[in-house]
Amino acid sequence: MAVFKIEGGIRLKGEITPQGAKNEALQILCAVLLTPEKVTINNIPDIIDVNKLITLLGNLGVKIQRNGQGSITFESDDLNVDYLETEAFKKEGGALRGSIMIVGPLLARFGKGYIPKPGGDKIGRRRLDTHFEGFINLGAKFRYNREDHFYGVEAPNGLTGATMLLDEASVTGTANIVMAAVLAKGTTQIYNAACEPYLQQLCKMLNSMGAKITGVGSNLLTIEGVEKLGGCDHRILPDMIEIGSWIGLAAMTRSEITIKNVSWENLGVIPNVFRKLGITLERRGDDIYIPTHENYEIRTDIDGSILTVSDAPWPGFTPDLLSIILVVATQAKGDVLIHQKMFESRLFFVDKLIDMGAKIILCDPHRAVVIGHDFKSQLKATIMSSPDIRAGISLLIAALSAKGTSTIQNIEQIDRGYERIDERLRALGAKIIRE
């Protein structure tokens, strides 16, 4: 098992371009199953989770033509749907949470979809009810084999549009239901739909393939079913989570970094949340420039009370960046309450930061108070293990700012979401090696 060894305390400098968005890629790749025609996708990130899904699509019978770095043409004209009931699929599908989103397209096009209980980050319970309740509303029959945790939905006579209220604004749940509804008979209305930029991208792609989706960008989607979809070309957005990670890295290591081509209009409140921590961001065209920070001070609320940063459905702050906010706050001047509402295990990595000398009070599984050092006490290097993608990158940022040489184990968790991160950090001047 590979590890990262990081010599911390080095100021970085230079430009970095964000990879294609992981969370968009997982949705978009599943959508190629909706048509027998060719679909070309550009700016695909070269990361473990995405590559696993591409392999799964290939095993399902999708023809895959690589056009160059980040560009692949998919053709789903001769699929082996029986593969879904094999032991090989149970193993592959269970290793990747994003595999759940193949169910909607397969159900829409072939009248059946199966999936083992999907894997992914160990950040607490991640329910699938929203997905399957949506399929049931569209007329599918649901079954679950408890012995091998195998889910199935079937609609041999096709799906029928329906009006539904999602019990949570799940991004993957909304994506899955939308992909099922585009080929259903009649009209579907989805209330409390997720409206993240990546979900908007999926809807725009489907519309370019011939779907009829309105309300894109709102929490009410209306989908008029069509008989078939055609091919298209699509480009994936830059990854907003990686962009937030680089902002946090620059502040924490007192570095001068320019993040290129960030698609500012799709960043939402992310820049403002970092500004609340006292971090200076400059918009230069479509780039973000972060100057060297000798310190940064957390704002208080209007009445002087401690700032709270919490996650919320879009256009609220994404939960995937709360781990970054938390680690950056450890060297700020001032205090902040981090409230992670969605997952009950995502804050458990803070014990590793406490071992490094951070002042953090874990109030409960969802809340932590960070008391900033104001760079008066540098974090200390240590040996640690990455529990999930976002905690992993947060620990990496902490290690890059710490005094001494740190070792991070289980770095596959980081590689699942960040493309060649050690190479890209070395290009900025970081001393990081993979062993």
Coordinates of C-alpha atoms in Angstrom, one line a residue, residues 37-229:
E37 CA -25.5 6.5 -30.3
K38 CA -22.0 7.9 -29.6
V39 CA -21.5 10.2 -26.7
T40 CA -18.2 12.1 -26.4
I41 CA -17.2 13.4 -23.0
N42 CA -14.3 15.8 -22.4
N43 CA -12.4 16.9 -19.3
I44 CA -12.9 13.6 -17.6
P45 CA -10.7 13.4 -14.5
D46 CA -8.2 10.6 -14.3
I47 CA -9.0 9.4 -10.8
I48 CA -9.8 6.0 -9.3
D49 CA -13.5 6.4 -8.8
V50 CA -14.1 7.5 -12.4
N51 CA -11.8 4.9 -13.9
K52 CA -13.6 2.2 -11.9
L53 CA -16.9 3.3 -13.4
I54 CA -15.5 3.4 -16.9
T55 CA -14.3 -0.2 -16.4
L56 CA -17.7 -1.2 -15.2
L57 CA -19.3 0.4 -18.3
G58 CA -16.9 -1.5 -20.5
N59 CA -17.8 -4.8 -18.8
L60 CA -21.4 -4.0 -19.4
G61 CA -20.7 -3.8 -23.1
V62 CA -20.2 -0.1 -23.7
K63 CA -17.7 0.5 -26.5
I64 CA -15.0 2.9 -25.3
Q65 CA -12.8 4.9 -27.6
R66 CA -10.1 7.1 -26.0
N67 CA -9.5 10.3 -28.0
G68 CA -6.8 11.9 -26.0
Q69 CA -6.2 13.1 -22.4
G70 CA -9.6 13.5 -20.7
S71 CA -11.7 12.8 -23.8
I72 CA -13.6 9.5 -24.4
T73 CA -16.3 8.5 -26.8
F74 CA -18.8 5.9 -25.5
E75 CA -21.2 3.8 -27.6
S76 CA -23.9 1.8 -25.8
D77 CA -25.4 0.0 -28.8
D78 CA -24.9 -3.6 -27.8
L79 CA -25.1 -3.9 -24.0
N80 CA -25.0 -7.2 -22.1
V81 CA -27.7 -6.5 -19.5
D82 CA -27.3 -10.0 -18.1
Y83 CA -23.9 -9.0 -16.7
L84 CA -25.8 -7.1 -14.0
E85 CA -26.7 -10.5 -12.4
T86 CA -23.2 -11.9 -12.3
E87 CA -20.9 -12.3 -9.3
A88 CA -18.3 -10.2 -11.2
F89 CA -20.7 -7.3 -11.3
K90 CA -21.7 -7.6 -7.6
K91 CA -18.0 -7.3 -6.8
E92 CA -17.3 -4.3 -9.1
G93 CA -20.5 -2.4 -8.4
G94 CA -20.1 -2.8 -4.7
A95 CA -16.7 -1.1 -4.8
L96 CA -18.0 2.2 -6.0
R97 CA -20.8 4.4 -4.7
G98 CA -21.3 6.1 -8.1
S99 CA -22.4 2.8 -9.6
I100 CA -25.9 3.3 -8.1
M101 CA -26.5 5.8 -11.0
I102 CA -26.4 3.2 -13.7
V103 CA -29.8 1.9 -12.4
G104 CA -31.9 4.8 -13.7
P105 CA -30.6 4.7 -17.3
L106 CA -30.9 0.9 -17.5
L107 CA -34.4 0.9 -16.0
A108 CA -35.5 3.5 -18.5
R109 CA -34.0 1.8 -21.5
F110 CA -34.2 -1.9 -20.7
G111 CA -36.9 -2.1 -18.0
K112 CA -34.6 -3.4 -15.3
G113 CA -31.7 -2.3 -13.2
Y114 CA -29.7 -4.0 -10.5
I115 CA -27.0 -2.9 -8.1
P116 CA -25.2 -4.3 -5.1
K117 CA -25.0 -2.2 -2.0
P118 CA -22.5 0.4 -3.2
G119 CA -19.2 1.3 -1.5
G120 CA -17.5 4.7 -1.2
D121 CA -16.5 6.9 1.7
K122 CA -17.0 5.6 5.2
I123 CA -18.5 8.9 6.5
G124 CA -21.7 7.6 8.0
R125 CA -25.0 6.1 6.8
R126 CA -25.8 7.0 3.1
R127 CA -29.3 5.9 2.4
L128 CA -30.6 4.9 -1.0
D129 CA -34.3 5.3 -0.3
T130 CA -34.6 8.4 -2.3
H131 CA -33.4 6.6 -5.5
F132 CA -35.7 3.7 -5.2
E133 CA -38.8 5.5 -4.0
G134 CA -38.4 7.7 -7.1
F135 CA -38.3 4.6 -9.4
I136 CA -41.3 3.1 -7.6
N137 CA -43.2 6.4 -8.2
L138 CA -42.5 5.9 -11.9
G139 CA -44.0 2.5 -11.8
A140 CA -41.1 0.2 -11.2
K141 CA -41.2 -2.8 -8.8
F142 CA -38.5 -3.0 -6.1
R143 CA -36.8 -6.0 -4.6
Y144 CA -34.0 -6.4 -2.2
N145 CA -32.0 -9.6 -1.4
R146 CA -30.8 -9.1 2.2
E147 CA -28.4 -12.1 2.0
D148 CA -26.1 -10.5 -0.5
H149 CA -27.3 -6.9 -0.2
F150 CA -28.5 -6.8 -3.9
Y151 CA -31.0 -4.2 -5.0
G152 CA -33.3 -4.5 -8.1
V153 CA -36.0 -2.5 -9.9
E154 CA -38.0 -3.8 -12.8
A155 CA -40.6 -2.2 -15.1
P156 CA -41.2 -4.7 -18.0
N157 CA -44.0 -2.5 -19.4
G158 CA -42.0 0.7 -19.2
L159 CA -42.1 3.7 -16.8
T160 CA -44.9 6.3 -16.5
G161 CA -44.4 9.9 -15.5
A162 CA -45.5 11.0 -12.0
T163 CA -45.4 13.9 -9.6
M164 CA -43.1 13.3 -6.5
L165 CA -41.6 15.1 -3.6
L166 CA -38.1 13.8 -2.8
D167 CA -37.6 13.2 1.0
E168 CA -34.2 14.8 0.7
A169 CA -32.5 16.9 -2.0
S170 CA -30.1 14.1 -2.9
V171 CA -27.8 14.9 -5.9
T172 CA -27.3 11.3 -6.9
G173 CA -30.9 10.5 -6.2
T174 CA -32.2 13.4 -8.3
A175 CA -29.8 12.4 -11.1
N176 CA -30.9 8.8 -11.1
I177 CA -34.6 9.7 -11.2
V178 CA -34.1 12.3 -13.9
M179 CA -32.3 9.7 -16.1
A180 CA -35.1 7.2 -15.6
A181 CA -37.9 9.8 -16.2
V182 CA -36.5 11.1 -19.6
L183 CA -37.7 8.0 -21.4
A184 CA -40.9 7.5 -19.3
K185 CA -44.4 7.9 -20.8
G186 CA -45.9 11.3 -19.9
T187 CA -44.7 14.1 -17.6
T188 CA -42.7 13.8 -14.4
Q189 CA -42.5 16.6 -11.8
I190 CA -39.8 16.4 -9.1
Y191 CA -40.2 18.7 -6.1
N192 CA -37.2 19.2 -3.7
A193 CA -34.9 18.3 -6.5
A194 CA -31.2 18.9 -6.1
C195 CA -30.0 21.8 -8.2
E196 CA -26.1 21.7 -7.9
P197 CA -24.2 22.8 -11.0
Y198 CA -23.3 19.2 -11.7
L199 CA -27.0 18.2 -11.8
Q200 CA -27.6 21.2 -14.0
Q201 CA -24.9 19.9 -16.3
L202 CA -26.5 16.5 -16.5
C203 CA -29.9 18.1 -17.4
K204 CA -28.3 20.3 -20.1
M205 CA -26.5 17.2 -21.6
L206 CA -29.7 15.2 -21.6
N207 CA -31.6 18.1 -23.3
S208 CA -28.8 18.2 -26.0
M209 CA -29.5 14.5 -26.5
G210 CA -33.2 15.2 -27.1
A211 CA -34.7 15.1 -23.6
K212 CA -37.3 17.7 -22.5
I213 CA -36.3 19.0 -19.1
T214 CA -37.4 22.4 -17.7
G215 CA -36.8 24.1 -14.4
V216 CA -33.0 23.3 -14.6
G217 CA -31.3 25.1 -11.7
S218 CA -34.4 25.2 -9.5
N219 CA -35.7 22.7 -7.0
L220 CA -38.7 21.8 -9.3
L221 CA -37.8 19.8 -12.4
T222 CA -40.4 19.0 -15.0
I223 CA -39.6 16.2 -17.5
E224 CA -41.6 15.4 -20.5
G225 CA -40.8 11.9 -21.5
V226 CA -39.4 11.2 -25.0
E227 CA -39.2 7.9 -27.0
K228 CA -35.4 8.0 -27.5
L229 CA -32.3 10.0 -27.0

